[in-house]
Amino acid sequence: MSYELTIESLGRTIEVEEGQTILDASLRAGIYLPHACGQGYCATCKISVLDGEVDHANASSFALMDYEREEGKTLACCARLEADTVIDVEIETDVDARDIPVEDYHGVVSRIEDLTPTIKGIWIKLNNGKAMDFQAGQYINLNLPEEIGVRAFSLANPPSTADEIELNIRIVPGGVGTTWIHESLKVGDSISFSGPYGRFFVHKSANVASLFMAGGSGLSSPRSMILDLLDDGSELPITLVYGARNQTELYYHQEFLALAEKHANFTYLPALSGEPEDSDWTGYRGYVHEAAKAHFDNDFRGQKAYLCGPPIMIESCITTLMQGRLFERDIYTEKFFSAADAQQIRSPLFKRV
C-alpha cells in the first residue's frame, strides 16, 4: 500500500510506501529535504503538514514539542503517512548541489587496512561492476547486523573510483557499531548500504580558493573533495590543515605530501597537538585552528572553508575563521549527531552548525 505525498513548495508529488518515512521517500525520489541526525533528535527536518495525516513515530519530544504537533508540524525523518498528505518545507537552492536519488547498494569487503591504531580503512567493491553516483563530501548509511542497525560514514574516495568505495572508521570506545566493524568485519564479507546522503560538497561555482580543516577520521570527506578537485584539474589554491594527536595517528600523510609535491596549487599542513617534544617531528605542533591562523596570518578572506571533525574542533575553527574575517556564507561543516548531541547542535556563533 502507498500514499501520495505532495510537496507544495516544489510542486512535486511522489509515492510513499506504507511505513516509509517522508525523508526516505523524498531522498529516493531525488528530492533533498533539510536534515541532519536522521533519528528525530535535532529538528533540522521539521516540516509543516498542510493536509492529511501522519504518524510522528519516535520523534523526540525535545525536537518536536506537543504544541508543534498540534500546529501541524512533524519531523520528516520520523513521520510516516497515514493518508495522502500535503506538506510545506523551506528548501534553500544551491547551484552546486546535485539532487542524486538515494539507492541501495550491495558489495563485498575487498580490503581492510589499519590506517592508525584507532582508524581502519574499509574498502567495499560493488557487485556487478556497478558504480555509485555521488558528490565528493557525501556519506552513506552502512547496514550492520540487525541487532546493531545502521551507521553513517563519510566516503573517503573520489567519485572517479566509485565502483569501490572507501570508508575510514575510527573505533569509538563503547560504540557497538564501530567495535563490530573493527573486531568482526572481514575481507570477503557481503555488506550493503544506502546513499548518497548529505549536503557537504565543494562550491565550485564560486571559483575561489578552498580551505579544508579536518581532525581524526574527519579527514574522509576532505580527502574525497580534494582528490575530486585535483581530478578535475582545478588550478585554484587548495589548502588542507589536518590535525592529529601524534605521528601514529596521522594517516595519508605520505599521500598528501606527494600531492603537494605534484600540484603547485595544493598546500598540506599537518598539525600535531600531543606529539612528544623529543620526537623527530619538524612540522607544526598545536591544534588545527592554530595552525591555520599562523599559516594565513589570521586573514582568511577570499576562501571557502570546509570543516570536518569533532564538534569541539569545528567550534574552535569557526571562531578562528570569523576572527580572521571569513564569515557564515563561506564556512561549511559536516557533523554527525546522536541523542547526546541533541541540545548542542545549534552553535551560538554559527546558526547553520
Short mmCIF file of C-alpha atoms in Angstrom, two decimals:
data_model
loop_
_atom_site.label_atom_id
_atom_site.label_comp_id
_atom_site.label_asym_id
_atom_site.label_seq_id
_atom_site.Cartn_x
_atom_site.Cartn_y
_atom_site.Cartn_z
CA MET A 1 0.00 0.00 0.00
CA SER A 2 1.24 3.53 -0.70
CA TYR A 3 0.15 7.13 -0.29
CA GLU A 4 0.74 10.30 -2.29
CA LEU A 5 2.93 12.99 -0.79
CA THR A 6 2.70 16.45 -2.32
CA ILE A 7 5.47 18.93 -1.53
CA GLU A 8 3.64 22.19 -2.14
CA SER A 9 6.68 24.46 -2.26
CA LEU A 10 8.19 22.32 -5.06
CA GLY A 11 5.01 21.38 -6.88
CA ARG A 12 6.09 17.73 -6.73
CA THR A 13 4.05 14.64 -5.84
CA ILE A 14 5.71 11.32 -5.03
CA GLU A 15 4.64 7.88 -3.84
CA VAL A 16 5.41 6.91 -0.24
CA GLU A 17 5.21 3.28 0.79
CA GLU A 18 3.40 2.30 3.97
CA GLY A 19 5.89 2.52 6.84
CA GLN A 20 8.38 4.59 4.83
CA THR A 21 9.41 7.97 6.26
CA ILE A 22 8.80 11.20 4.39
CA LEU A 23 12.54 11.86 4.36
CA ASP A 24 13.49 8.47 2.92
CA ALA A 25 10.85 8.64 0.20
CA SER A 26 11.91 12.15 -0.78
CA LEU A 27 15.63 11.36 -0.93
CA ARG A 28 14.98 8.25 -3.01
CA ALA A 29 12.97 10.41 -5.42
CA GLY A 30 15.92 12.78 -5.78
CA ILE A 31 14.31 15.47 -3.63
CA TYR A 32 16.54 16.92 -0.94
CA LEU A 33 14.86 17.84 2.35
CA PRO A 34 17.00 19.55 5.02
CA HIS A 35 18.05 17.04 7.69
CA ALA A 36 20.94 16.17 9.99
CA CYS A 37 20.67 13.39 12.58
CA GLY A 38 18.02 11.30 10.81
CA GLN A 39 16.84 9.95 14.16
CA GLY A 40 14.32 12.53 15.38
CA TYR A 41 16.70 14.33 17.72
CA CYS A 42 17.79 17.57 16.08
CA ALA A 43 14.68 19.15 14.46
CA THR A 44 16.58 20.10 11.31
CA CYS A 45 13.99 18.26 9.18
CA LYS A 46 10.92 19.93 10.74
CA ILE A 47 8.15 20.46 8.17
CA SER A 48 4.53 21.66 8.07
CA VAL A 49 1.67 19.27 7.32
CA LEU A 50 -0.95 21.27 5.40
CA ASP A 51 -3.35 18.42 4.76
CA GLY A 52 -3.53 14.69 5.51
CA GLU A 53 -2.42 12.55 8.43
CA VAL A 54 0.98 11.43 9.70
CA ASP A 55 2.33 9.24 12.48
CA HIS A 56 5.11 11.12 14.29
CA ALA A 57 6.67 7.78 15.32
CA ASN A 58 9.73 8.18 17.56
CA ALA A 59 10.24 11.93 17.15
CA SER A 60 11.86 13.34 20.29
CA SER A 61 9.60 15.49 22.44
CA PHE A 62 12.50 17.93 22.65
CA ALA A 63 12.81 18.23 18.86
CA LEU A 64 9.05 18.20 18.24
CA MET A 65 7.09 19.63 21.14
CA ASP A 66 3.43 18.88 21.84
CA TYR A 67 2.20 22.31 20.78
CA GLU A 68 4.10 21.96 17.47
CA ARG A 69 2.40 18.65 16.76
CA GLU A 70 -0.95 20.34 17.38
CA GLU A 71 0.07 23.12 14.96
CA GLY A 72 0.71 20.56 12.20
CA LYS A 73 4.48 20.28 12.47
CA THR A 74 6.34 16.99 12.12
CA LEU A 75 9.86 15.63 11.55
CA ALA A 76 10.43 14.26 8.06
CA CYS A 77 12.96 11.70 9.28
CA CYS A 78 10.36 10.05 11.55
CA ALA A 79 6.94 10.85 10.07
CA ARG A 80 5.06 8.12 8.21
CA LEU A 81 1.96 8.82 6.13
CA GLU A 82 -1.45 7.50 7.16
CA ALA A 83 -3.26 9.17 4.22
CA ASP A 84 -2.48 11.22 1.11
CA THR A 85 -0.69 14.23 2.53
CA VAL A 86 0.43 17.73 1.56
CA ILE A 87 3.46 19.29 3.23
CA ASP A 88 5.37 22.56 3.02
CA VAL A 89 9.09 22.88 3.59
CA GLU A 90 11.68 25.59 3.10
CA ILE A 91 14.47 24.37 0.83
CA GLU A 92 17.50 26.51 0.02
CA THR A 93 18.62 26.12 -3.58
CA ASP A 94 22.31 25.78 -4.40
CA VAL A 95 23.66 25.73 -7.94
CA ASP A 96 26.46 23.37 -6.88
CA ALA A 97 24.15 20.78 -5.32
CA ARG A 98 23.25 17.66 -7.27
CA ASP A 99 19.99 16.00 -6.28
CA ILE A 100 21.12 12.40 -6.65
CA PRO A 101 18.44 9.83 -5.75
CA VAL A 102 19.36 7.63 -2.79
CA GLU A 103 19.74 3.97 -3.80
CA ASP A 104 20.52 0.65 -2.11
CA TYR A 105 23.89 -0.92 -2.90
CA HIS A 106 25.44 -4.32 -2.27
CA GLY A 107 29.08 -5.26 -2.29
CA VAL A 108 31.91 -7.27 -0.81
CA VAL A 109 34.59 -6.09 1.59
CA SER A 110 37.64 -6.11 -0.67
CA ARG A 111 40.28 -4.75 1.70
CA ILE A 112 40.75 -3.75 5.34
CA GLU A 113 43.78 -1.76 6.41
CA ASP A 114 44.94 -0.32 9.73
CA LEU A 115 45.41 3.37 8.94
CA THR A 116 46.19 4.29 12.56
CA PRO A 117 45.92 2.40 15.86
CA THR A 118 42.27 3.53 16.08
CA ILE A 119 41.19 4.03 12.43
CA LYS A 120 40.62 1.30 9.86
CA GLY A 121 40.26 1.77 6.13
CA ILE A 122 37.38 -0.34 4.78
CA TRP A 123 37.04 -0.86 1.03
CA ILE A 124 33.80 -2.22 -0.47
CA LYS A 125 33.73 -3.43 -4.07
CA LEU A 126 30.24 -3.00 -5.51
CA ASN A 127 28.52 -6.00 -7.05
CA ASN A 128 28.19 -6.43 -10.83
CA GLY A 129 30.63 -3.65 -11.61
CA LYS A 130 28.11 -1.04 -10.51
CA ALA A 131 29.43 2.42 -9.66
CA MET A 132 27.90 4.77 -7.12
CA ASP A 133 26.94 8.27 -8.20
CA PHE A 134 27.78 10.82 -5.52
CA GLN A 135 29.29 14.22 -4.85
CA ALA A 136 32.64 14.33 -3.08
CA GLY A 137 31.90 15.07 0.58
CA GLN A 138 28.74 12.97 0.88
CA TYR A 139 28.20 9.94 3.13
CA ILE A 140 26.45 6.57 3.19
CA ASN A 141 24.36 4.62 5.71
CA LEU A 142 26.08 1.28 6.25
CA ASN A 143 23.85 -1.66 7.18
CA LEU A 144 25.38 -3.57 10.10
CA PRO A 145 23.89 -6.71 11.71
CA GLU A 146 20.22 -6.27 12.57
CA GLU A 147 20.82 -6.06 16.31
CA ILE A 148 23.19 -3.12 15.70
CA GLY A 149 21.42 -1.26 12.92
CA VAL A 150 22.58 1.45 10.54
CA ARG A 151 25.63 3.70 10.92
CA ALA A 152 26.62 6.73 8.84
CA PHE A 153 30.15 7.07 7.41
CA SER A 154 31.67 9.58 5.01
CA LEU A 155 33.10 8.45 1.69
CA ALA A 156 36.89 8.86 1.55
CA ASN A 157 37.35 8.09 -2.15
CA PRO A 158 36.66 10.47 -5.05
CA PRO A 159 33.71 9.89 -7.41
CA SER A 160 36.18 8.74 -10.10
CA THR A 161 36.70 5.46 -8.20
CA ALA A 162 33.05 4.92 -7.26
CA ASP A 163 32.94 1.21 -8.19
CA GLU A 164 34.89 0.58 -4.96
CA ILE A 165 34.09 2.86 -2.05
CA GLU A 166 36.38 3.61 0.86
CA LEU A 167 35.41 4.35 4.46
CA ASN A 168 37.76 5.50 7.25
CA ILE A 169 36.25 4.28 10.52
CA ARG A 170 37.54 5.18 13.97
CA ILE A 171 36.67 2.82 16.81
CA VAL A 172 34.58 4.65 19.41
CA PRO A 173 35.09 3.38 22.98
CA GLY A 174 31.86 1.64 23.92
CA GLY A 175 30.48 2.09 20.40
CA VAL A 176 28.71 -1.11 19.35
CA GLY A 177 28.82 -0.37 15.63
CA THR A 178 32.45 0.67 15.28
CA THR A 179 33.58 -2.11 17.63
CA TRP A 180 31.83 -4.69 15.43
CA ILE A 181 33.47 -3.25 12.32
CA HIS A 182 36.93 -3.27 13.89
CA GLU A 183 36.68 -6.69 15.52
CA SER A 184 34.28 -8.75 13.39
CA LEU A 185 34.13 -7.47 9.80
CA LYS A 186 36.35 -9.49 7.46
CA VAL A 187 37.58 -9.31 3.87
CA GLY A 188 35.16 -11.26 1.69
CA ASP A 189 32.10 -10.41 3.79
CA SER A 190 28.99 -9.26 1.94
CA ILE A 191 27.64 -5.92 3.06
CA SER A 192 25.02 -3.41 1.94
CA PHE A 193 24.45 0.30 2.30
CA SER A 194 22.33 3.16 1.00
CA GLY A 195 23.32 6.57 -0.28
CA PRO A 196 24.44 9.11 -1.12
CA TYR A 197 23.40 11.42 1.70
CA GLY A 198 24.41 14.87 2.86
CA ARG A 199 24.82 18.43 1.64
CA PHE A 200 28.56 18.76 2.18
CA PHE A 201 30.34 19.46 -1.11
CA VAL A 202 32.73 21.91 -2.76
CA HIS A 203 31.06 25.07 -4.03
CA LYS A 204 32.94 25.08 -7.32
CA SER A 205 30.88 27.81 -8.97
CA ALA A 206 32.30 30.35 -6.50
CA ASN A 207 35.66 29.98 -8.30
CA VAL A 208 37.69 30.78 -5.17
CA ALA A 209 40.37 29.08 -3.05
CA SER A 210 39.34 26.12 -0.87
CA LEU A 211 40.47 25.63 2.74
CA PHE A 212 39.89 22.23 4.32
CA MET A 213 40.24 21.84 8.10
CA ALA A 214 39.94 18.31 9.48
CA GLY A 215 40.67 16.24 12.55
CA GLY A 216 40.84 12.49 13.17
CA SER A 217 38.70 10.36 10.86
CA GLY A 218 37.07 13.63 9.76
CA LEU A 219 39.71 13.53 7.02
CA SER A 220 37.44 11.24 4.95
CA SER A 221 35.27 13.88 3.29
CA PRO A 222 38.06 16.43 2.71
CA ARG A 223 40.21 13.73 1.11
CA SER A 224 37.39 12.84 -1.30
CA MET A 225 36.81 16.52 -2.09
CA ILE A 226 40.48 17.36 -2.60
CA LEU A 227 41.09 14.35 -4.85
CA ASP A 228 37.99 15.29 -6.85
CA LEU A 229 39.20 18.87 -7.31
CA LEU A 230 42.61 17.65 -8.47
CA ASP A 231 40.98 15.07 -10.77
CA ASP A 232 39.04 17.95 -12.33
CA GLY A 233 42.26 19.84 -12.98
CA SER A 234 41.46 22.72 -10.62
CA GLU A 235 44.22 25.32 -10.55
CA LEU A 236 42.74 27.35 -7.70
CA PRO A 237 44.57 27.27 -4.34
CA ILE A 238 43.65 24.26 -2.18
CA THR A 239 44.85 24.03 1.43
CA LEU A 240 44.44 21.11 3.83
CA VAL A 241 45.08 21.67 7.53
CA TYR A 242 44.83 18.29 9.24
CA GLY A 243 45.11 17.67 12.96
CA ALA A 244 46.02 14.57 14.95
CA ARG A 245 47.46 13.95 18.39
CA ASN A 246 50.73 12.38 17.29
CA GLN A 247 52.50 10.81 14.31
CA THR A 248 50.97 7.36 14.87
CA GLU A 249 47.50 8.89 14.35
CA LEU A 250 48.49 10.84 11.22
CA TYR A 251 47.25 8.95 8.18
CA TYR A 252 47.52 9.50 4.43
CA HIS A 253 50.47 11.72 5.36
CA GLN A 254 52.74 10.47 2.57
CA GLU A 255 49.93 10.69 0.02
CA PHE A 256 49.28 14.35 0.80
CA LEU A 257 52.99 15.17 0.81
CA ALA A 258 53.22 13.62 -2.67
CA LEU A 259 50.15 15.55 -3.88
CA ALA A 260 51.65 18.81 -2.59
CA GLU A 261 54.87 18.00 -4.47
CA LYS A 262 52.96 17.24 -7.68
CA HIS A 263 50.40 20.07 -7.60
CA ALA A 264 51.68 23.60 -7.09
CA ASN A 265 48.22 24.81 -6.04
CA PHE A 266 47.87 22.28 -3.19
CA THR A 267 49.26 23.01 0.27
CA TYR A 268 49.31 20.40 3.03
CA LEU A 269 49.74 21.46 6.66
CA PRO A 270 49.61 18.67 9.28
CA ALA A 271 49.38 19.73 12.93
CA LEU A 272 50.07 17.51 15.94
CA SER A 273 48.68 18.52 19.33
CA GLY A 274 50.25 15.84 21.54
CA GLU A 275 53.47 14.77 19.84
CA PRO A 276 56.33 14.10 22.33
CA GLU A 277 58.67 17.07 22.43
CA ASP A 278 61.76 14.91 21.93
CA SER A 279 60.47 13.27 18.72
CA ASP A 280 61.75 13.84 15.19
CA TRP A 281 58.60 15.75 14.16
CA THR A 282 59.54 19.01 12.41
CA GLY A 283 56.02 20.10 11.41
CA TYR A 284 53.55 22.27 13.26
CA ARG A 285 52.82 21.49 16.92
CA GLY A 286 49.40 22.57 18.09
CA TYR A 287 45.77 22.47 17.02
CA VAL A 288 44.17 22.76 13.60
CA HIS A 289 42.76 26.26 14.14
CA GLU A 290 46.09 27.48 15.49
CA ALA A 291 48.00 26.07 12.53
CA ALA A 292 45.58 27.66 10.07
CA LYS A 293 45.75 31.03 11.85
CA ALA A 294 49.55 31.01 11.73
CA HIS A 295 49.72 29.89 8.10
CA PHE A 296 47.27 32.53 6.84
CA ASP A 297 48.43 35.23 9.26
CA ASN A 298 44.88 35.42 10.63
CA ASP A 299 43.40 36.55 7.29
CA PHE A 300 41.06 34.02 5.65
CA ARG A 301 39.32 36.35 3.20
CA GLY A 302 38.70 35.15 -0.35
CA GLN A 303 38.22 31.47 0.50
CA LYS A 304 35.56 28.86 1.09
CA ALA A 305 36.26 26.81 4.24
CA TYR A 306 35.14 23.20 4.73
CA LEU A 307 35.33 21.80 8.28
CA CYS A 308 35.03 18.16 9.27
CA GLY A 309 35.90 16.64 12.62
CA PRO A 310 34.97 16.54 16.31
CA PRO A 311 32.45 19.23 17.39
CA ILE A 312 34.97 20.96 19.66
CA MET A 313 37.44 21.23 16.76
CA ILE A 314 34.76 22.66 14.48
CA GLU A 315 33.73 25.26 17.07
CA SER A 316 37.35 26.37 17.52
CA CYS A 317 37.88 26.57 13.76
CA ILE A 318 34.70 28.62 13.25
CA THR A 319 35.78 31.11 15.91
CA THR A 320 39.24 31.45 14.36
CA LEU A 321 37.88 31.82 10.81
CA MET A 322 35.42 34.52 11.87
CA GLN A 323 38.14 36.38 13.76
CA GLY A 324 40.14 36.19 10.53
CA ARG A 325 37.30 37.85 8.56
CA LEU A 326 35.70 34.78 6.99
CA PHE A 327 32.02 34.60 7.76
CA GLU A 328 29.00 32.34 7.68
CA ARG A 329 28.31 32.39 3.95
CA ASP A 330 31.78 30.96 3.27
CA ILE A 331 32.00 28.30 6.01
CA TYR A 332 30.60 24.79 5.61
CA THR A 333 30.62 21.95 8.12
CA GLU A 334 29.94 18.25 8.34
CA LYS A 335 28.99 16.70 11.70
CA PHE A 336 27.04 13.60 12.67
CA PHE A 337 24.65 13.86 15.58
CA SER A 338 23.35 11.50 18.24
CA ALA A 339 20.82 11.84 21.04
CA ALA A 340 23.61 13.08 23.30
CA ASP A 341 24.32 15.93 20.89
CA ALA A 342 20.70 16.99 20.52
CA GLN A 343 20.79 20.01 22.79
CA GLN A 344 24.15 21.24 21.48
CA ILE A 345 23.53 21.20 17.73
CA ARG A 346 22.97 24.92 17.39
CA SER A 347 26.12 26.93 17.92
CA PRO A 348 25.77 30.42 19.41
CA LEU A 349 28.46 31.50 16.96
CA PHE A 350 27.12 29.95 13.82
CA LYS A 351 23.44 29.36 13.13
CA ARG A 352 23.92 26.69 10.44
CA VAL A 353 26.03 24.36 12.60
#
